[in-house]
Amino acid sequence: MEMRSKEFKSRAVYYIHDGALQKAMGMLRDGFVAKRTQQAAELPEFEALREEAKNLKNHILDHLDHYLTRYEAAVKASGGHVHWARDAAEAREIILGICRRVHAKTVTKGKSMVSEEIGLNEALIENGMDVVETDLGEYIIQLADEPPSHIIAPAVHKTKDQVSDLFEEAHGTERKTTVPDLVNEARQVLREKYFRADVGITGGNYLVAETGSSVIVTNEGNGDLTQTLAKVHIVTSGIERVVPRLDDVTLFLRLLARSATGQETETYTTFSTGPRRADDKDGPEEYHVVLVDNGRSKMLGGRFREMLRCIRCGACMNHCPVYGSVGGHAYGWVYPGPMGSVLTPLIKGLDNAYDLPNACTLNGRCGSVCPVKIPLPDLLRELRHMQHRQKITPAIQRHALTAWRFAATRPKLYHFGEKVAARLLALAGRRKGRLRKLPLAAGWTDARDLPAPAGKTFLEQWQKQRGGQ
Amino acid sequence: MSTARDEILGAIRGALGRGQLDDVTRAKLDAVEHAHIRPAFEGDLVERFVRKFESRAGTVTRVAKLSDVPKAVEAHRAQWHLPKRAAVGAALHKLKWAAGWEIHFDAAGIEETLSVSLAVCGIAETGSLLFASGPESPITHNFVPDDQVAVLPVEHIVKWFENAWPILRQREDGMPRATNIVSGPSRTADVEQTVQLGAHGPRRVHVVLVG
Ligand code: SF4
């Protein structure tokens, strides 16, 4: 997928003025956010589960090589194949190789963020395959030729009217205008595809080392039809998704549905283990798992290890005020919101996503809802430091910060500067009590006024008040 | 030649600042059984299962014995005006069907409207059904037809997910190709966050509790 994170600022402005998007974002707040709050409140153990999930993820990451090799052995024992991919290109080649070998014409896909990350669809289409996204949200954005704008609800930015337009054009049928009619039309169209598919590709929420199973969690059942009716089932998953035992899956299941869609459970949780057995009447003849590194092992070694705990629930973006006003497309790649602002620079390079860590207001809501307690604001702050050190931060900001630091570590100089500034600003804004323009801060004052200070610094007033007591 | 596998595992070990773990350590790790917090709840498991399953738009009826199942299926069929045809799990092959019913034990085809399947167990915690695939219970029965009737003996209702895993572990042939945990009919909220039942899987899931 084309990478457009460098255009964050201009795209953000565009989406803030997009009425349809703003309407959709309002529904997101009323939906997922309210439901998650209710679910968390109804489960007294919720906070304890978060702590436990964090600790278990840390344990897994500390022994990642062990659990991966154990998982690999279990997959093989059940008749499946495991492939390892260092990066996106290698993952695409592996999957293309399997598809070519079985002369695949139609490839159905369940929702998989890793497949978005590795740019799989484009590669399959370039090689002449008919690729069909089967998750309703993914299907909608495939018709619109857009990337997902949310990791759980990829078409959350689309209104019903827009979906009606897309279906009318793609299906050549009478325009449907109600949600039941739209869903039903997609159901009929996609049904044909499942039965025709040669290869079905799904993600893997968890990989169970104990049994060699991959797990998907859905509400629609599309992932199950995808992987059951195709001749070959391919799973794409990040190397960090392995868990030791079935009991460990339970822990994450209890957190995932509540955090993601505000439900106690999603409708379908499916464990896939190997291909169909000898006497089975259905199921795929081949089962492949592609384990994708793509920057993850590097993340494991540095300050961003904690990011590998992510279970891709989307709660951080649902609760992010910046995401809530600009939507997912402004972020310019596959992972939006707070988790995307950490992952995108780490996977695609710091200088390719300069604005993402800087768009954060550090309000802290993402970190406080994350089911695996990833300190997202801290990681975003760390990325800003790295940008500064690597001189990716624009020169003017860098110099201003260096000057500020010079002064801030010298209290006398700092207080003197403060006094001067407070008096100057008070003087400049004395008539209206606010400032329309501020040198070097046009970006801020273009959109709002700065209240003029009182003319004395806080410290001066504090000391005066204390002196008076 | 170093393979992708070796390189990735090497990079992981490098990041963790150590070499490959020795066999003793590995065996110790495998012996660890992390026990996790379970949501506390009291009361009758059957009552909870029914309440939770119905809260997710599933429906439930109760019969005294297994031979009553066809009658319950007939009631569901009549209510929704379905044809008298069903894909039935071979685990239920002993059921006697009234005249006029067309019954088969194969996988469900694209035109299939109704299936009747035996659940391995019900999980009271969330009101979920667990199916294990095999020659006697094809996976397509759980996803292709518009209507699925799930047969669940009351004694197969367990409290938590954790009580279901040993049942899978004790199977002679290990984990089946597909273990499907189903909590009500298929649904989507992908159009304007409006919940709509019957996205791709069954529009209705009807449980017949036996006993
Ligand atoms: S960072 Fe946390 S809240 Fe965000 S998607 Fe990942 S697990 Fe969910």
Coordinates of N, CA, C and O in Angstrom, one line a residue, chain B residues 34-191:
Chain B
H34 N -0.1 -21.5 33.3 CA -0.5 -20.2 33.8 C -2.0 -20.3 34.1 O -2.8 -20.7 33.2
A35 N -2.4 -20.1 35.3 CA -3.8 -20.0 35.6 C -4.3 -18.6 35.6 O -3.5 -17.7 36.1
H36 N -5.4 -18.3 35.1 CA -5.8 -16.9 34.9 C -7.1 -16.6 35.7 O -7.9 -17.6 36.0
I37 N -7.3 -15.4 36.0 CA -8.5 -15.0 36.7 C -9.7 -15.3 35.9 O -9.8 -15.1 34.7
R38 N -10.7 -15.9 36.5 CA -12.0 -16.1 35.9 C -13.1 -15.2 36.4 O -13.1 -15.0 37.6
P39 N -14.0 -14.8 35.6 CA -15.1 -13.9 36.1 C -15.9 -14.7 37.2 O -16.3 -15.8 36.9
A40 N -16.0 -14.2 38.3 CA -16.8 -14.9 39.4 C -18.3 -14.8 39.1 O -18.8 -13.7 38.7
F41 N -19.0 -15.9 39.2 CA -20.4 -15.8 39.2 C -21.0 -17.1 39.8 O -20.4 -18.1 39.9
E42 N -22.2 -16.9 40.4 CA -22.9 -18.0 41.1 C -24.1 -18.4 40.4 O -24.4 -17.8 39.3
G43 N -24.8 -19.4 40.9 CA -26.1 -19.8 40.4 C -26.0 -20.9 39.4 O -25.0 -21.5 39.1
D44 N -27.2 -21.2 38.9 CA -27.4 -22.4 38.0 C -26.8 -22.1 36.7 O -27.0 -21.1 36.0
L45 N -26.0 -23.1 36.2 CA -25.3 -23.0 34.9 C -26.2 -23.0 33.7 O -26.0 -22.2 32.8
V46 N -27.3 -23.8 33.8 CA -28.2 -23.9 32.7 C -28.9 -22.6 32.5 O -29.0 -22.0 31.4
E47 N -29.4 -22.1 33.7 CA -30.1 -20.8 33.6 C -29.2 -19.7 33.0 O -29.6 -18.9 32.2
R48 N -27.9 -19.7 33.4 CA -27.0 -18.6 32.9 C -26.8 -18.8 31.4 O -26.8 -17.9 30.7
F49 N -26.5 -20.1 31.1 CA -26.3 -20.3 29.6 C -27.4 -19.8 28.8 O -27.2 -19.1 27.8
V50 N -28.7 -20.1 29.2 CA -29.8 -19.7 28.4 C -29.9 -18.2 28.4 O -30.1 -17.5 27.3
R51 N -29.7 -17.5 29.5 CA -29.9 -16.1 29.6 C -28.8 -15.4 28.7 O -29.1 -14.5 27.9
K52 N -27.6 -15.9 28.8 CA -26.5 -15.3 28.0 C -26.7 -15.5 26.5 O -26.5 -14.6 25.7
F53 N -27.1 -16.7 26.2 CA -27.3 -17.1 24.7 C -28.4 -16.2 24.2 O -28.3 -15.7 23.0
E54 N -29.5 -16.1 24.9 CA -30.6 -15.3 24.4 C -30.3 -13.8 24.4 O -30.8 -13.1 23.5
S55 N -29.4 -13.3 25.2 CA -29.0 -11.9 25.2 C -28.2 -11.6 23.9 O -28.1 -10.5 23.5
R56 N -27.7 -12.7 23.2 CA -27.0 -12.5 22.0 C -27.9 -12.9 20.8 O -27.4 -13.3 19.8
A57 N -29.2 -12.8 21.0 CA -30.1 -13.0 19.9 C -30.3 -14.5 19.5 O -30.8 -14.8 18.4
G58 N -29.8 -15.4 20.3 CA -30.0 -16.8 20.1 C -31.4 -17.2 20.7 O -31.9 -16.4 21.5
T59 N -31.9 -18.3 20.3 CA -33.2 -18.8 20.9 C -32.9 -20.2 21.5 O -32.1 -20.9 21.1
V60 N -33.7 -20.5 22.5 CA -33.5 -21.8 23.2 C -34.9 -22.5 23.5 O -35.9 -21.8 23.8
T61 N -34.9 -23.8 23.3 CA -36.1 -24.5 23.7 C -35.6 -25.8 24.5 O -34.4 -26.1 24.4
R62 N -36.4 -26.4 25.3 CA -36.0 -27.5 26.1 C -36.8 -28.7 25.9 O -38.1 -28.6 25.9
V63 N -36.2 -29.9 25.7 CA -37.0 -31.1 25.5 C -36.5 -32.1 26.5 O -35.4 -32.0 27.1
A64 N -37.3 -33.2 26.8 CA -36.9 -34.2 27.8 C -35.8 -35.1 27.4 O -34.9 -35.4 28.1
K65 N -35.9 -35.6 26.1 CA -35.0 -36.6 25.7 C -34.6 -36.4 24.2 O -35.3 -35.7 23.5
L66 N -33.5 -37.1 23.9 CA -32.9 -36.9 22.5 C -33.9 -37.2 21.4 O -34.0 -36.5 20.4
S67 N -34.8 -38.2 21.6 CA -35.7 -38.5 20.6 C -36.8 -37.5 20.3 O -37.5 -37.5 19.4
D68 N -36.8 -36.5 21.2 CA -37.8 -35.3 21.0 C -37.2 -34.3 20.1 O -37.9 -33.3 19.7
V69 N -35.9 -34.4 19.7 CA -35.3 -33.3 19.0 C -36.0 -33.1 17.6 O -36.3 -31.9 17.3
P70 N -36.3 -34.1 16.8 CA -37.0 -33.8 15.5 C -38.2 -33.0 15.6 O -38.5 -32.1 14.8
K71 N -39.0 -33.2 16.7 CA -40.2 -32.4 16.9 C -39.8 -30.9 17.1 O -40.5 -30.0 16.6
A72 N -38.8 -30.7 17.9 CA -38.4 -29.3 18.2 C -37.9 -28.7 16.9 O -38.1 -27.5 16.6
V73 N -37.2 -29.5 16.1 CA -36.7 -29.0 14.8 C -37.8 -28.6 13.9 O -37.9 -27.6 13.2
E74 N -38.8 -29.5 13.9 CA -40.0 -29.3 13.0 C -40.7 -27.9 13.5 O -41.2 -27.2 12.6
A75 N -40.8 -27.7 14.8 CA -41.4 -26.4 15.2 C -40.6 -25.2 14.7 O -41.2 -24.2 14.3
H76 N -39.3 -25.3 14.8 CA -38.5 -24.2 14.3 C -38.7 -24.0 12.8 O -38.9 -22.9 12.3
R77 N -38.7 -25.1 12.0 CA -38.9 -25.1 10.6 C -40.2 -24.4 10.2 O -40.3 -23.5 9.4
A78 N -41.3 -24.8 10.9 CA -42.6 -24.3 10.6 C -42.6 -22.8 10.9 O -43.2 -22.0 10.1
Q79 N -42.0 -22.4 12.0 CA -42.1 -21.0 12.4 C -41.4 -20.1 11.3 O -41.9 -19.0 11.1
W80 N -40.4 -20.6 10.7 CA -39.6 -19.8 9.7 C -39.9 -20.2 8.3 O -39.2 -19.7 7.4
H81 N -40.9 -21.0 8.1 CA -41.3 -21.5 6.8 C -40.1 -22.0 5.9 O -39.9 -21.6 4.8
L82 N -39.4 -22.9 6.5 CA -38.2 -23.5 5.8 C -38.7 -24.8 5.1 O -39.7 -25.4 5.5
P83 N -38.0 -25.2 4.1 CA -38.3 -26.5 3.5 C -37.9 -27.6 4.4 O -37.2 -27.5 5.3
K84 N -38.6 -28.8 4.1 CA -38.3 -29.9 5.0 C -37.1 -30.7 4.7 O -37.1 -31.8 4.2
R85 N -36.0 -30.0 4.8 CA -34.7 -30.6 4.4 C -33.7 -30.1 5.4 O -33.6 -29.0 5.8
A86 N -32.8 -31.0 5.8 CA -31.7 -30.6 6.8 C -30.4 -31.4 6.6 O -30.5 -32.6 6.3
A87 N -29.3 -30.7 6.8 CA -28.0 -31.3 6.9 C -27.8 -31.7 8.3 O -27.8 -30.8 9.2
V88 N -27.7 -32.9 8.7 CA -27.7 -33.3 10.1 C -26.3 -33.9 10.4 O -25.7 -34.7 9.5
G89 N -25.7 -33.6 11.5 CA -24.5 -34.2 11.9 C -24.7 -35.7 12.1 O -25.6 -36.1 12.7
A90 N -23.7 -36.5 11.6 CA -23.9 -38.0 11.7 C -23.9 -38.5 13.1 O -24.4 -39.6 13.4
A91 N -23.4 -37.6 14.0 CA -23.5 -38.0 15.5 C -25.0 -38.1 15.9 O -25.3 -38.8 16.9
L92 N -25.9 -37.6 15.1 CA -27.3 -37.6 15.4 C -28.1 -38.5 14.5 O -29.3 -38.4 14.3
H93 N -27.4 -39.5 13.9 CA -28.0 -40.3 12.9 C -29.1 -41.2 13.4 O -30.0 -41.6 12.6
K94 N -29.2 -41.4 14.7 CA -30.3 -42.3 15.2 C -31.6 -41.6 15.3 O -32.6 -42.2 15.5
L95 N -31.6 -40.3 15.2 CA -32.9 -39.6 15.3 C -33.9 -40.0 14.2 O -33.5 -40.3 13.1
K96 N -35.2 -40.1 14.6 CA -36.2 -40.6 13.6 C -37.0 -39.3 13.2 O -37.5 -38.6 14.0
W97 N -37.0 -39.2 11.9 CA -37.7 -38.0 11.3 C -39.1 -38.3 10.7 O -39.2 -39.4 10.2
A98 N -40.0 -37.4 10.8 CA -41.4 -37.7 10.3 C -41.3 -37.8 8.8 O -40.3 -37.3 8.2
A99 N -42.3 -38.3 8.2 CA -42.4 -38.5 6.8 C -42.3 -37.1 6.1 O -42.8 -36.1 6.6
G100 N -41.7 -37.1 4.9 CA -41.6 -35.9 4.2 C -40.3 -35.1 4.4 O -40.0 -34.2 3.7
W101 N -39.5 -35.5 5.4 CA -38.3 -34.9 5.7 C -37.2 -35.5 4.8 O -37.1 -36.7 4.7
E102 N -36.4 -34.6 4.3 CA -35.2 -35.1 3.5 C -34.0 -34.8 4.3 O -33.7 -33.6 4.6
I103 N -33.3 -35.8 4.8 CA -32.2 -35.7 5.7 C -30.9 -36.2 5.1 O -30.9 -37.2 4.4
H104 N -29.8 -35.5 5.2 CA -28.5 -36.0 4.7 C -27.4 -35.7 5.7 O -27.6 -34.8 6.6
F105 N -26.3 -36.4 5.6 CA -25.2 -36.2 6.6 C -23.9 -35.7 6.0 O -22.9 -35.8 6.6
D106 N -24.1 -35.1 4.8 CA -22.9 -34.6 4.1 C -22.6 -33.1 4.5 O -23.3 -32.5 5.3
A107 N -21.6 -32.6 3.9 CA -21.3 -31.2 4.1 C -22.4 -30.3 3.6 O -23.2 -30.8 2.8
A108 N -22.6 -29.1 4.1 CA -23.6 -28.2 3.6 C -23.3 -27.6 2.3 O -22.2 -27.0 2.2
G109 N -24.2 -27.6 1.3 CA -23.9 -26.9 0.1 C -24.5 -25.5 0.0 O -25.1 -25.1 1.0
I110 N -24.2 -24.8 -1.1 CA -24.6 -23.4 -1.1 C -26.1 -23.1 -0.9 O -26.4 -22.1 -0.4
E111 N -26.9 -24.1 -1.3 CA -28.4 -23.9 -1.1 C -28.9 -24.4 0.2 O -30.1 -24.3 0.4
E112 N -28.1 -24.9 1.1 CA -28.5 -25.5 2.3 C -29.3 -24.4 3.2 O -28.8 -23.3 3.3
T113 N -30.4 -24.8 3.7 CA -31.2 -23.8 4.5 C -31.2 -24.1 6.0 O -31.3 -23.2 6.8
L114 N -31.0 -25.4 6.3 CA -31.1 -25.8 7.8 C -30.1 -26.9 8.1 O -29.9 -27.8 7.3
S115 N -29.5 -26.7 9.3 CA -28.6 -27.8 9.8 C -29.0 -28.2 11.2 O -29.6 -27.3 11.9
V116 N -28.7 -29.4 11.6 CA -28.9 -29.8 13.0 C -27.6 -30.4 13.4 O -27.1 -31.4 12.9
S117 N -27.0 -29.8 14.5 CA -25.7 -30.3 14.9 C -25.6 -30.5 16.4 O -26.3 -29.9 17.2
L118 N -24.8 -31.5 16.8 CA -24.6 -31.8 18.2 C -23.4 -31.0 18.7 O -22.3 -31.0 18.2
A119 N -23.6 -30.2 19.7 CA -22.5 -29.4 20.3 C -21.7 -30.2 21.3 O -22.3 -31.1 21.9
V120 N -20.4 -30.0 21.4 CA -19.6 -30.7 22.3 C -19.9 -30.3 23.7 O -20.1 -31.1 24.6
C121 N -20.0 -29.0 23.9 CA -20.5 -28.5 25.2 C -21.0 -27.0 25.0 O -20.9 -26.4 24.0
G122 N -21.6 -26.6 26.1 CA -22.1 -25.2 26.2 C -21.2 -24.5 27.3 O -20.9 -25.2 28.3
I123 N -20.9 -23.2 27.1 CA -20.1 -22.5 28.1 C -21.0 -21.5 28.7 O -21.4 -20.5 28.1
A124 N -21.2 -21.6 30.0 CA -22.2 -20.8 30.7 C -21.7 -19.3 30.8 O -22.5 -18.4 30.8
E125 N -20.4 -19.2 31.0 CA -19.8 -17.9 31.2 C -20.3 -16.8 30.2 O -20.8 -15.8 30.6
T126 N -20.3 -17.2 28.9 CA -20.7 -16.3 27.9 C -21.9 -16.7 27.1 O -22.4 -16.1 26.2
G127 N -22.5 -17.9 27.4 CA -23.6 -18.5 26.6 C -23.1 -18.9 25.3 O -23.7 -18.4 24.3
S128 N -22.1 -19.7 25.2 CA -21.5 -20.0 23.9 C -21.6 -21.6 23.7 O -21.5 -22.3 24.6
L129 N -21.7 -21.9 22.4 CA -21.6 -23.3 22.0 C -20.3 -23.7 21.5 O -19.6 -22.9 20.8
L130 N -19.8 -24.9 21.8 CA -18.5 -25.3 21.2 C -18.8 -26.6 20.3 O -19.4 -27.5 20.7
F131 N -18.3 -26.5 19.1 CA -18.4 -27.6 18.1 C -17.0 -28.0 17.7 O -16.1 -27.2 17.6
A132 N -16.8 -29.3 17.6 CA -15.6 -29.8 17.1 C -15.8 -30.5 15.8 O -16.7 -31.4 15.6
S133 N -15.0 -30.1 14.7 CA -15.3 -30.7 13.4 C -14.8 -32.1 13.3 O -14.0 -32.6 14.1
G134 N -15.4 -32.9 12.4 CA -15.0 -34.3 12.2 C -16.0 -34.9 11.2 O -17.0 -34.2 10.8
P135 N -15.9 -36.1 10.8 CA -16.8 -36.7 9.9 C -18.2 -36.6 10.4 O -19.2 -36.6 9.6
E136 N -18.4 -36.6 11.7 CA -19.8 -36.6 12.2 C -20.3 -35.2 12.4 O -21.5 -35.0 12.8
S137 N -19.5 -34.2 12.3 CA -19.9 -32.8 12.4 C -19.2 -31.9 11.5 O -18.2 -31.2 11.9
P138 N -19.6 -31.8 10.2 CA -18.9 -31.0 9.3 C -18.9 -29.5 9.7 O -19.9 -29.0 10.3
I139 N -17.9 -28.8 9.3 CA -17.7 -27.3 9.7 C -18.8 -26.5 9.0 O -19.4 -25.6 9.6
T140 N -19.1 -26.9 7.7 CA -20.0 -26.1 7.0 C -21.4 -26.0 7.6 O -22.1 -25.0 7.4
H141 N -21.8 -27.0 8.4 CA -23.1 -27.0 9.1 C -23.2 -25.8 10.0 O -24.3 -25.3 10.3
N142 N -22.1 -25.3 10.5 CA -22.1 -24.2 11.5 C -22.1 -22.8 10.8 O -22.4 -21.8 11.4
F143 N -21.9 -22.8 9.5 CA -21.7 -21.4 8.8 C -22.6 -21.2 7.6 O -22.9 -20.1 7.2
V144 N -22.9 -22.3 6.8 CA -23.5 -22.1 5.5 C -25.1 -21.9 5.6 O -25.6 -20.9 5.0
P145 N -25.8 -22.7 6.3 CA -27.3 -22.6 6.3 C -27.8 -21.3 6.9 O -27.1 -20.7 7.7
D146 N -29.0 -20.9 6.5 CA -29.6 -19.7 7.2 C -30.0 -20.0 8.6 O -30.0 -19.1 9.5
D147 N -30.3 -21.3 8.9 CA -30.8 -21.6 10.2 C -30.0 -22.8 10.7 O -29.7 -23.8 10.0
Q148 N -29.5 -22.7 12.0 CA -28.8 -23.8 12.6 C -29.5 -24.2 13.9 O -29.8 -23.3 14.7
V149 N -29.8 -25.5 14.0 CA -30.3 -26.0 15.3 C -29.2 -26.7 16.0 O -28.6 -27.6 15.4
A150 N -28.9 -26.3 17.2 CA -27.8 -26.9 17.9 C -28.4 -27.8 19.1 O -29.2 -27.3 19.8
V151 N -28.0 -29.0 19.1 CA -28.5 -29.9 20.1 C -27.5 -30.0 21.3 O -26.3 -30.2 21.0
L152 N -27.9 -29.7 22.5 CA -27.0 -29.6 23.6 C -27.6 -30.3 24.8 O -28.6 -29.8 25.5
P153 N -27.1 -31.4 25.2 CA -27.5 -32.1 26.4 C -27.1 -31.2 27.6 O -26.0 -30.7 27.7
V154 N -28.1 -31.0 28.6 CA -27.8 -30.1 29.7 C -26.6 -30.4 30.5 O -25.9 -29.6 31.0
E155 N -26.3 -31.7 30.6 CA -25.1 -32.1 31.4 C -23.8 -31.7 30.7 O -22.8 -31.8 31.3
H156 N -23.9 -31.2 29.4 CA -22.7 -30.8 28.7 C -22.5 -29.3 28.9 O -21.6 -28.7 28.2
I157 N -23.2 -28.7 29.8 CA -22.9 -27.2 30.0 C -21.9 -27.1 31.1 O -22.0 -27.6 32.2
V158 N -20.8 -26.4 30.8 CA -19.7 -26.2 31.7 C -19.7 -24.7 32.2 O -20.4 -23.9 31.5
K159 N -18.9 -24.4 33.2 CA -19.0 -23.1 33.7 C -18.1 -22.1 32.9 O -18.7 -21.1 32.4
W160 N -16.8 -22.3 32.8 CA -15.9 -21.4 32.1 C -15.3 -22.0 30.9 O -15.3 -23.2 30.7
F161 N -14.7 -21.2 30.1 CA -13.9 -21.7 28.9 C -12.9 -22.7 29.4 O -12.7 -23.7 28.7
E162 N -12.3 -22.4 30.5 CA -11.2 -23.3 31.0 C -11.7 -24.7 31.2 O -10.9 -25.7 31.2
N163 N -13.1 -24.9 31.4 CA -13.6 -26.3 31.6 C -13.8 -27.0 30.3 O -14.0 -28.2 30.3
A164 N -13.7 -26.2 29.2 CA -13.9 -26.8 27.9 C -12.6 -27.4 27.3 O -12.5 -28.4 26.6
W165 N -11.4 -26.7 27.7 CA -10.2 -27.1 27.1 C -9.8 -28.6 27.4 O -9.3 -29.3 26.5
P166 N -10.0 -29.1 28.7 CA -9.7 -30.5 28.9 C -10.4 -31.4 28.0 O -9.9 -32.5 27.6
I167 N -11.7 -31.1 27.7 CA -12.5 -31.9 26.8 C -11.8 -32.1 25.5 O -11.7 -33.2 24.9
L168 N -11.2 -31.0 25.0 CA -10.5 -31.0 23.7 C -9.2 -31.8 23.8 O -8.8 -32.6 23.0
R169 N -8.5 -31.6 24.9 CA -7.2 -32.3 25.1 C -7.4 -33.8 25.3 O -6.5 -34.5 24.9
Q170 N -8.5 -34.2 25.8 CA -8.7 -35.6 26.0 C -9.2 -36.4 24.8 O -9.3 -37.6 24.8
R171 N -9.5 -35.7 23.7 CA -9.9 -36.3 22.5 C -8.8 -37.3 22.0 O -7.6 -36.9 22.0
E172 N -9.2 -38.4 21.5 CA -8.2 -39.4 21.0 C -7.4 -38.9 19.9 O -6.2 -39.1 19.9
D173 N -8.0 -38.2 18.9 CA -7.3 -37.8 17.8 C -6.8 -36.3 17.9 O -6.6 -35.6 16.9
G174 N -6.7 -35.8 19.1 CA -6.2 -34.5 19.4 C -7.2 -33.4 18.9 O -8.4 -33.6 18.8
M175 N -6.7 -32.2 18.7 CA -7.5 -31.1 18.3 C -8.1 -31.4 16.9 O -7.4 -31.9 16.0
P176 N -9.4 -31.1 16.7 CA -10.0 -31.3 15.3 C -9.5 -30.2 14.4 O -8.9 -29.2 14.8
R177 N -9.7 -30.3 13.1 CA -9.3 -29.3 12.2 C -9.9 -28.0 12.6 O -9.3 -26.9 12.7
A178 N -11.2 -28.0 13.0 CA -11.8 -26.7 13.4 C -12.6 -26.9 14.7 O -13.3 -27.8 14.9
T179 N -12.3 -26.0 15.6 CA -13.0 -25.9 16.9 C -13.8 -24.6 16.8 O -13.2 -23.5 16.7
N180 N -15.1 -24.7 16.7 CA -15.9 -23.4 16.5 C -16.7 -23.1 17.8 O -17.5 -23.9 18.3
I181 N -16.4 -21.9 18.3 CA -17.1 -21.4 19.5 C -18.1 -20.4 18.9 O -17.7 -19.4 18.3
V182 N -19.4 -20.7 19.2 CA -20.5 -19.9 18.5 C -21.3 -19.2 19.6 O -21.9 -19.9 20.4
S183 N -21.4 -17.9 19.5 CA -22.3 -17.2 20.5 C -23.4 -16.4 19.8 O -23.3 -15.2 19.6
G184 N -24.4 -17.2 19.4 CA -25.5 -16.6 18.7 C -25.4 -16.5 17.2 O -24.4 -17.1 16.7
P185 N -26.4 -15.9 16.5 CA -26.3 -15.8 15.1 C -25.2 -14.9 14.6 O -24.7 -14.0 15.3
S186 N -24.8 -15.0 13.3 CA -23.8 -14.1 12.7 C -24.3 -12.7 12.7 O -25.5 -12.5 12.6
R187 N -23.4 -11.8 12.8 CA -23.9 -10.3 12.8 C -22.8 -9.4 12.3 O -21.6 -9.8 12.2
T188 N -23.1 -8.2 11.9 CA -22.2 -7.2 11.5 C -22.6 -5.9 12.0 O -23.8 -5.6 12.2
A189 N -21.7 -5.0 12.3 CA -22.0 -3.6 12.6 C -21.2 -2.7 11.6 O -20.9 -1.6 12.0
D190 N -20.9 -3.2 10.5 CA -20.0 -2.5 9.6 C -20.7 -1.4 8.8 O -20.0 -0.6 8.2
V191 N -22.0 -1.3 8.8 CA -22.7 -0.2 8.1 C -23.2 0.7 9.3 O -24.2 0.3 10.0

